[in-house]
Tab-separated table of C-alpha atoms in Angstrom:
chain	number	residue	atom	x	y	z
A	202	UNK	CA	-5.618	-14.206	11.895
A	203	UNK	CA	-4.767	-14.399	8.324
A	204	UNK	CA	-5.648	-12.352	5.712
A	205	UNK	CA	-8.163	-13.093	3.070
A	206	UNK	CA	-5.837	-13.520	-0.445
A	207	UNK	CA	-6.154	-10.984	-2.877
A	208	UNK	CA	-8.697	-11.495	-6.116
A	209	UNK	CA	-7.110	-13.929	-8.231
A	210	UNK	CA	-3.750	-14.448	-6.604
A	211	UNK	CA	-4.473	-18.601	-6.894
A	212	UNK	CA	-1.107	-19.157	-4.941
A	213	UNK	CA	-2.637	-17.151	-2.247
A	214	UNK	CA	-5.863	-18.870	-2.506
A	215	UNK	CA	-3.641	-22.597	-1.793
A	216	UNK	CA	-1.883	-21.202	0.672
A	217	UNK	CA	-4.608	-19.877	3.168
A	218	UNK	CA	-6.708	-23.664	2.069
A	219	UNK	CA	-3.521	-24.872	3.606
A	220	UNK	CA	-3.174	-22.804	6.661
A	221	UNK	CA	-6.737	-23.562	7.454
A	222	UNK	CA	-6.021	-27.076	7.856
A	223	UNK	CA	-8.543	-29.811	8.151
A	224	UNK	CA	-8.706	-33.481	6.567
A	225	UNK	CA	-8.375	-32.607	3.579
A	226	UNK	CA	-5.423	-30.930	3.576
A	227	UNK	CA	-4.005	-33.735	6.108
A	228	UNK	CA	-4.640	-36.102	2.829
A	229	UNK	CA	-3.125	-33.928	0.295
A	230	UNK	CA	0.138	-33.247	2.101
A	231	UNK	CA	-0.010	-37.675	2.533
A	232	UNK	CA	0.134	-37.108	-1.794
A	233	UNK	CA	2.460	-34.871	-1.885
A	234	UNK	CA	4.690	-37.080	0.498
A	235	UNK	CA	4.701	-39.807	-1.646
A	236	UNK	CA	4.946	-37.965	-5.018
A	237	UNK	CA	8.602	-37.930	-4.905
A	238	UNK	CA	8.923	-41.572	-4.710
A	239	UNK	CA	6.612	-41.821	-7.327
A	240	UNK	CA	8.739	-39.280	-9.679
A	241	UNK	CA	11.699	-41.572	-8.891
A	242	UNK	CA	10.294	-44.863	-11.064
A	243	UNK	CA	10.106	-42.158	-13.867
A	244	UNK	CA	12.794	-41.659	-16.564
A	245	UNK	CA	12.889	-37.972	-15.882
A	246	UNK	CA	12.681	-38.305	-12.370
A	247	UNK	CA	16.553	-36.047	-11.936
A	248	UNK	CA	14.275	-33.337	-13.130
A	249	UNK	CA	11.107	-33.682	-11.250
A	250	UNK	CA	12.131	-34.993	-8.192
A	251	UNK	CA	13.923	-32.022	-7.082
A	252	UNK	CA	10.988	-29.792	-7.832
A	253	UNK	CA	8.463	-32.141	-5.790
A	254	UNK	CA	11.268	-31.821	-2.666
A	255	UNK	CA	10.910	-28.193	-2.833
A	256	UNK	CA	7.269	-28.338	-3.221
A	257	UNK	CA	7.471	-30.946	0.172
A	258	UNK	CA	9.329	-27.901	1.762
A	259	UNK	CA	7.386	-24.672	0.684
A	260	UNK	CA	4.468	-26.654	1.826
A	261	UNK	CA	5.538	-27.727	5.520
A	262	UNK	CA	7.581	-24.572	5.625
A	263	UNK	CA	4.303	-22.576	4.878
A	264	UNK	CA	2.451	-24.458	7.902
A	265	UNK	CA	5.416	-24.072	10.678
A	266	UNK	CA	5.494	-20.567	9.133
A	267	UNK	CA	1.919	-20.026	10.309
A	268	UNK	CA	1.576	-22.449	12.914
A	269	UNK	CA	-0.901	-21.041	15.938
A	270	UNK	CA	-1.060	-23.421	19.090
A	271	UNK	CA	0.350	-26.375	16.829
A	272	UNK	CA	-2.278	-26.451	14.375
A	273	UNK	CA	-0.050	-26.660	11.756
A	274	UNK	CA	2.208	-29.418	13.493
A	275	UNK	CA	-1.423	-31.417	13.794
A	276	UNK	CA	-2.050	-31.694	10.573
A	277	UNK	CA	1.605	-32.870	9.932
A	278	UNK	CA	1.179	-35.831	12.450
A	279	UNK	CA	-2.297	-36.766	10.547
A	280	UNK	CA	-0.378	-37.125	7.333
A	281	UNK	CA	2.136	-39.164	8.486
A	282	UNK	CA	-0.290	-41.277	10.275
A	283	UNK	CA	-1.952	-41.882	7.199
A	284	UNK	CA	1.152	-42.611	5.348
A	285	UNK	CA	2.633	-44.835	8.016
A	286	UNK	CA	-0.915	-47.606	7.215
A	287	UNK	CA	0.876	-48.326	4.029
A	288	UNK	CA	3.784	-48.122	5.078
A	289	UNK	CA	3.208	-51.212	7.125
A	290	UNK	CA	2.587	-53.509	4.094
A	291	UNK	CA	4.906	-51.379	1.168
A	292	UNK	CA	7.687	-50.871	3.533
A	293	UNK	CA	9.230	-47.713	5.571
A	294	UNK	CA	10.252	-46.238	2.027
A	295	UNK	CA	7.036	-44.380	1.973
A	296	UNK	CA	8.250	-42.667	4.920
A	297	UNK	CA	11.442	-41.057	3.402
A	298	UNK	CA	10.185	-38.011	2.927
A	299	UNK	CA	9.000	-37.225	6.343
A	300	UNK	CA	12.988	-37.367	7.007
A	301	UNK	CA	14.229	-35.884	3.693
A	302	UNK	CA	11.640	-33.041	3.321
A	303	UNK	CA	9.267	-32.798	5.967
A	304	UNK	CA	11.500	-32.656	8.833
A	305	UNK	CA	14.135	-29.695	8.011
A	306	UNK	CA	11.778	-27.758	6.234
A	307	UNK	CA	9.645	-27.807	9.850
A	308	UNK	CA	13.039	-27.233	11.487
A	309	UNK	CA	13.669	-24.039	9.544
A	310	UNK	CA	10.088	-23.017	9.436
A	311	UNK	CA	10.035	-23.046	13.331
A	312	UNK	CA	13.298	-20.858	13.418
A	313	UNK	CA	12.375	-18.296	11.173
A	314	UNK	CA	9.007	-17.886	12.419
A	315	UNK	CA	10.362	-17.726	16.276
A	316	UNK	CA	14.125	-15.451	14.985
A	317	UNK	CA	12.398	-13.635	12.205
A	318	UNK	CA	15.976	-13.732	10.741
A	319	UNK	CA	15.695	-15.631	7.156
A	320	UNK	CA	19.894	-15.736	7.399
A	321	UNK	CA	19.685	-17.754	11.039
A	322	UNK	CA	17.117	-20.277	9.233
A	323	UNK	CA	19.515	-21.123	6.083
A	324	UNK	CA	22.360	-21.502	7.915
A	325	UNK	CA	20.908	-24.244	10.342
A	326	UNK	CA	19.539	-25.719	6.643
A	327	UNK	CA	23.728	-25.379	5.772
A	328	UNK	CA	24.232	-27.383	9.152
A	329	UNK	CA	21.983	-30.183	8.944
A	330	UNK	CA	23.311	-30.524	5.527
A	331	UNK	CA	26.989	-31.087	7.433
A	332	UNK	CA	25.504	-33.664	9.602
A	333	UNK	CA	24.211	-35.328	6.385
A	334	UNK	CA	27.511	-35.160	5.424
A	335	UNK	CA	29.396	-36.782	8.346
A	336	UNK	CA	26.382	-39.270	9.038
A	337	UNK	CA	26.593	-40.681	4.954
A	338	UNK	CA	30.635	-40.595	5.610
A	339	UNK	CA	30.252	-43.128	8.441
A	340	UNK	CA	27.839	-44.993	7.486
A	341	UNK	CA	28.770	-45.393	4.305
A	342	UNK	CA	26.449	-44.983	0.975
A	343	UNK	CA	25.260	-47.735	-1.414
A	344	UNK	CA	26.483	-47.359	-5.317
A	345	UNK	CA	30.122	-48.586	-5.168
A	346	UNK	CA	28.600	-51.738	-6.321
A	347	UNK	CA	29.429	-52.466	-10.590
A	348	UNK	CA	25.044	-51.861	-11.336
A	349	UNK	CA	26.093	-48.393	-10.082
A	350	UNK	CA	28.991	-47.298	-11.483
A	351	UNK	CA	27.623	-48.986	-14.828
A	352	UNK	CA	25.232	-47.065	-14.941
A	353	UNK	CA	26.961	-43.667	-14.682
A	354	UNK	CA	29.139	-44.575	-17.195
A	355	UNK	CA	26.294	-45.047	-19.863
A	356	UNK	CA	25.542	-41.137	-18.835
A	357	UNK	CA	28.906	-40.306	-19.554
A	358	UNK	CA	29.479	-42.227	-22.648
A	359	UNK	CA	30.274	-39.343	-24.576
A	360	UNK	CA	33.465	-38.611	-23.048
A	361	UNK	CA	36.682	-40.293	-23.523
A	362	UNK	CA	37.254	-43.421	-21.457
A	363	UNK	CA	40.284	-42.086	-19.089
A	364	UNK	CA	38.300	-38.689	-18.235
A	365	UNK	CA	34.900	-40.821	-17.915
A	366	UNK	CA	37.036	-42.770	-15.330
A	367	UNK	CA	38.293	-39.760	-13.781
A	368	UNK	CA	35.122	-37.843	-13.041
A	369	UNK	CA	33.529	-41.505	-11.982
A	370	UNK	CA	36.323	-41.727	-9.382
A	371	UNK	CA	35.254	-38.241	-8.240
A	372	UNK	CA	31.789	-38.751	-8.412
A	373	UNK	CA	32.067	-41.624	-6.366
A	374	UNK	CA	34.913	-39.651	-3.749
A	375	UNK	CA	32.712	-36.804	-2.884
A	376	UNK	CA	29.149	-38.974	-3.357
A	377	UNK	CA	28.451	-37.824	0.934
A	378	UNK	CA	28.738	-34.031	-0.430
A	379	UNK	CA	26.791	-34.083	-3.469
A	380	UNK	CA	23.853	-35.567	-2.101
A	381	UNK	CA	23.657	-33.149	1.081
A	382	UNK	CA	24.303	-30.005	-1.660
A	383	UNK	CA	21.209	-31.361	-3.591
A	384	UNK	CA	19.174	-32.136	-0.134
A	385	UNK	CA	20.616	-28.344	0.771
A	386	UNK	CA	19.169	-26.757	-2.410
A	387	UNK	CA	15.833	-28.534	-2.079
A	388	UNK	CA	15.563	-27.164	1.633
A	389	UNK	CA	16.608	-23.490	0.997
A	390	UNK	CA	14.454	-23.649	-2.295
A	391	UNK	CA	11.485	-25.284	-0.338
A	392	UNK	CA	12.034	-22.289	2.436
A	393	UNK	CA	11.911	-19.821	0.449
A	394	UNK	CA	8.722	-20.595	-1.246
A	395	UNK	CA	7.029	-21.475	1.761
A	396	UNK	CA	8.156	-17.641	2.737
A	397	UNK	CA	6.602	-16.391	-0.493
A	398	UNK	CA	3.404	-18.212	0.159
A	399	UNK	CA	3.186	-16.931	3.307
A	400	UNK	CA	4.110	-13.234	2.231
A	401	UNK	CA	0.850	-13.741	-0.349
A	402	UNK	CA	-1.251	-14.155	2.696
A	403	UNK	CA	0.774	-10.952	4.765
A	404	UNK	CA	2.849	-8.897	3.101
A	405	UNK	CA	3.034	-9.339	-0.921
A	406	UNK	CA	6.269	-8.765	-1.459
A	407	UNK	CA	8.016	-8.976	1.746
A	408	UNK	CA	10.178	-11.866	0.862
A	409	UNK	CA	11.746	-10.233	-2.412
A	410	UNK	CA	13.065	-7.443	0.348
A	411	UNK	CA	14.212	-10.067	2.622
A	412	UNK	CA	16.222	-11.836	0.201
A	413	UNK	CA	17.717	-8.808	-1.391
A	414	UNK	CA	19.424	-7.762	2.346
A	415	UNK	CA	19.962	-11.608	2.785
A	416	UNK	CA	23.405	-11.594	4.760
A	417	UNK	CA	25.319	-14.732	6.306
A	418	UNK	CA	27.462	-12.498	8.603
A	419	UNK	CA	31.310	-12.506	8.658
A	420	UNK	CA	31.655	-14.679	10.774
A	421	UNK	CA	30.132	-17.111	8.510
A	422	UNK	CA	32.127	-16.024	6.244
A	423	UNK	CA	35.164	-16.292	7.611
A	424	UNK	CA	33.759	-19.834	9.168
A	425	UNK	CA	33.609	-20.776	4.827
A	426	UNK	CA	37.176	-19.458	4.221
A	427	UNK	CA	38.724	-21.620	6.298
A	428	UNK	CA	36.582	-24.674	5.003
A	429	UNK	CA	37.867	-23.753	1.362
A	430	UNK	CA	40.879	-23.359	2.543
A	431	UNK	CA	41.016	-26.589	4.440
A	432	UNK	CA	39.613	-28.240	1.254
A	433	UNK	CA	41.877	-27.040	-1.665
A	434	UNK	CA	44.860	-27.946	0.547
A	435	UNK	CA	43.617	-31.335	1.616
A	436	UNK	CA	42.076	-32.233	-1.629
A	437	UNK	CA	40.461	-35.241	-1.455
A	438	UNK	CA	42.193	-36.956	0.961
A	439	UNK	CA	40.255	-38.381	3.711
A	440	UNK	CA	38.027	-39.375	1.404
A	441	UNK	CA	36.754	-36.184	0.263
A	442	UNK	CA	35.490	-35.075	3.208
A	443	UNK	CA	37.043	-31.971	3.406
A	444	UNK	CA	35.770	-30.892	0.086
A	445	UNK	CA	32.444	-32.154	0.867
A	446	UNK	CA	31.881	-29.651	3.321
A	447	UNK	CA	33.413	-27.086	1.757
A	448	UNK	CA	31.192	-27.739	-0.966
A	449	UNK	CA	28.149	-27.293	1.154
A	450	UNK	CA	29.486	-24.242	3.374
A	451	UNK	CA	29.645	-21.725	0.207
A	452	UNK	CA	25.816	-22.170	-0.679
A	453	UNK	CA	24.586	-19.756	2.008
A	454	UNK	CA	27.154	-17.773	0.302
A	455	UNK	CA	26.072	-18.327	-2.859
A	456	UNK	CA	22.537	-17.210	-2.052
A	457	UNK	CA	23.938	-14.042	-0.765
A	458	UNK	CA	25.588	-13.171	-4.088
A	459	UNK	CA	22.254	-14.026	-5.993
A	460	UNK	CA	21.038	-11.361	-3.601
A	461	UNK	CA	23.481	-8.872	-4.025
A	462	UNK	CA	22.765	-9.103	-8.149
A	463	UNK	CA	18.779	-8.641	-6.965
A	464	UNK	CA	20.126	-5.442	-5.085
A	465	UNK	CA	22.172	-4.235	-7.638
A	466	UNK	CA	19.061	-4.940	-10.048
A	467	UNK	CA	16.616	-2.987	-7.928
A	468	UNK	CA	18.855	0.053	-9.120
A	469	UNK	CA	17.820	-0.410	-12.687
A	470	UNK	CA	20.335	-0.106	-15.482
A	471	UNK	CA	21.578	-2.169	-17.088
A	472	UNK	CA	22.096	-4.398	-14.083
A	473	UNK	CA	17.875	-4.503	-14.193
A	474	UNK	CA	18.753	-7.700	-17.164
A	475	UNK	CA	21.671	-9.315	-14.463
A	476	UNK	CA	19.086	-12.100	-13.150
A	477	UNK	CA	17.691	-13.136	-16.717
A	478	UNK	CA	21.546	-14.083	-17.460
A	479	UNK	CA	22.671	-15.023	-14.443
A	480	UNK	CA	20.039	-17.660	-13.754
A	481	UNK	CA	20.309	-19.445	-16.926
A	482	UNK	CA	24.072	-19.671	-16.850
A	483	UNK	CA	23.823	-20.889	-13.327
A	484	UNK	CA	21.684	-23.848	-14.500
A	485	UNK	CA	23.630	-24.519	-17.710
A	486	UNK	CA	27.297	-23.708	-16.413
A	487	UNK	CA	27.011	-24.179	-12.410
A	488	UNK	CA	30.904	-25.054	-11.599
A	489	UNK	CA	31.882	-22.246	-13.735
A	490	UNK	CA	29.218	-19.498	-12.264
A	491	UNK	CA	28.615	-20.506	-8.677
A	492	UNK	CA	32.252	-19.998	-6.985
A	493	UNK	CA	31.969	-16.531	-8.576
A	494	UNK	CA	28.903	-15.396	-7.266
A	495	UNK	CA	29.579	-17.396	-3.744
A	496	UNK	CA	32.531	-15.292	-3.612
A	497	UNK	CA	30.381	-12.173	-4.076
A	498	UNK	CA	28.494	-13.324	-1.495
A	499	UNK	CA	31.406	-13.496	0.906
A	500	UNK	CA	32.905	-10.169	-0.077
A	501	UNK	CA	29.396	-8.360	0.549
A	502	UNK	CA	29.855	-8.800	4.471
A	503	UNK	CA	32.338	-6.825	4.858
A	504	UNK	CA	32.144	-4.236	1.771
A	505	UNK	CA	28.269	-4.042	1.558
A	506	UNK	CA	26.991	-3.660	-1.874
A	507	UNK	CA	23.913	-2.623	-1.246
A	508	UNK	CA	24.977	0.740	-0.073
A	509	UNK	CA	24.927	0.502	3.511
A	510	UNK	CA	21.419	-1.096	3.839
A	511	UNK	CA	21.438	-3.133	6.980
A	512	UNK	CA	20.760	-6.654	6.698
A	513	UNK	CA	16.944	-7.346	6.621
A	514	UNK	CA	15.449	-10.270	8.238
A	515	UNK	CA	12.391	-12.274	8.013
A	516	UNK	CA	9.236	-10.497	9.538
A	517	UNK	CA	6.899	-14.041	9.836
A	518	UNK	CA	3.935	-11.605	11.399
């Protein structure tokens, strides 16, 4: 049974209202489905439609997290059902999320909660992100058209006309990979705060230990040396493809070296101030900061930063 939430903790408050279930909570996970498409008529919707994705996750993640005898899964298939009514005069479109969000965030909240092993659950995130991959490669994504590329240029008016041509040409090369690395980010994110609400109703703080012995394995790691390897010598021939999934094999990696900086911070120091730069600079300078870090990430399974400390699952109890 869970826990009553602590006085005041309002995030623990949601999340056991969640995990109760009931209609009401079937209806608000319906709004929060369709929120994102919402966000996406709005002119800052590259900002907010990210953070409603996650929000989709930590949500359904929370309820596979603490589903008992399918409860959870119940109040899933209400939602849906009551987003599939409209559906049927607006079109399947308000069903996109139930593919996008709800679906590998239930995926990964099943695993973890049945492994207890936080690393097993990202990396099958990191694998249905490959499959998005290889299923966007053959089928092929809309924006070639001239509407698209028109309006990319506008965005990158500022640049000189040959280099805005380049990085369109990019852009347009590796498309497949940047949209399962975004889809990958939202899942991980929406994972991980599904964990956190659930550690509010558990174990406060359980998660922050979790993450900080967060550890792919080496042979992940050596799985994501050969598909940067593969990529910087293929380039983007093929299409791209080869850098698209390099691209998305080095995030699990580049969680791991966010959690080696929270390891290194628990030590105080000055390395207590690392994750108040390296966040920022990760938003603002991402190509520059991420391989770095990612490469930390890889090094850690076999020279162990954290001082020997063995790897520390998820505990889901």
């Amino acid at each position: 049974m869970t826990k009553a939430p602590a006085a005041g903790d309002r995030l623990a408050t949601l999340a056991a209202w969640l995990v109760g279930g009931g209609w009401p909570v079937a209806a608000a996970l319906a709004l929060l489905g369709v929120l994102p498409l919402l966000a996406a008529l709005l002119p800052g919707a590259i900002l907010l439609l990210p953070l409603l994705l996650v929000g989709n996750g930590a949500v359904v993640s929370l309820l596979a997290l603490e589903s008992e005898g399918g409860r959870g899964v119940r109040w899933l298939l209400w939602a849906v059902l009551l987003l599939a009514v409209p559906a049927v005069a607006l079109g399947p479109a308000l069903l996109v999320p139930v593919v996008f969000a709800w679906t590998p965030a239930l995926i990964a909240g099943y695993t973890l909660r049945s492994t207890r092993s936080l690393p097993l659950a990202l990396l099958l995130l990191t694998l249905l992100a490959v499959v998005v991959v290889l299923l966007a490669e053959t089928v092929g994504l809309p924006g070639g058209d001239a509407q698209s590329r028109a309006s990319v240029t506008q965005m990158l008016r500022g640049l000189d006309p040959q280099i805005a041509g380049e990085v369109l040409d990019v852009v347009w090369a590796l498309a497949s990979g940047l949209l399962a690395l975004a889809l990958l980010s939202t899942w991980m994110g929406g994972l991980l705060a599904g964990r956190s609400l659930q550690a509010r109703l558990r174990r406060p703080g359980a998660l922050a230990a979790e993450f900080r012995g967060l550890r792919c394995g080496r042979a992940y790691g050596l799985v994501a040396v050969v598909a940067v390897a593969v990529a910087l010598g293929v380039g983007l021939g093929a299409g791209g493809l080869a850098v698209e999934l390099a691209m998305v094999s080095v995030m699990p990696l580049l969680l791991q070296g966010l959690a080696v900086m929270h390891r290194l911070a628990l030590r105080g120091g000055g390395w207590r101030r690392a994750p108040w730069v390296v966040y920022p600079l990760l938003v603002l300078a991402t190509p520059q900061v991420a391989p770095p870090l990612a490469l930390v990430g890889l090094m850690d399974n076999w020279l162990d930063f954290g001082n020997g400390s063995p790897p520390v699952g998820a505990d889901p109890r």
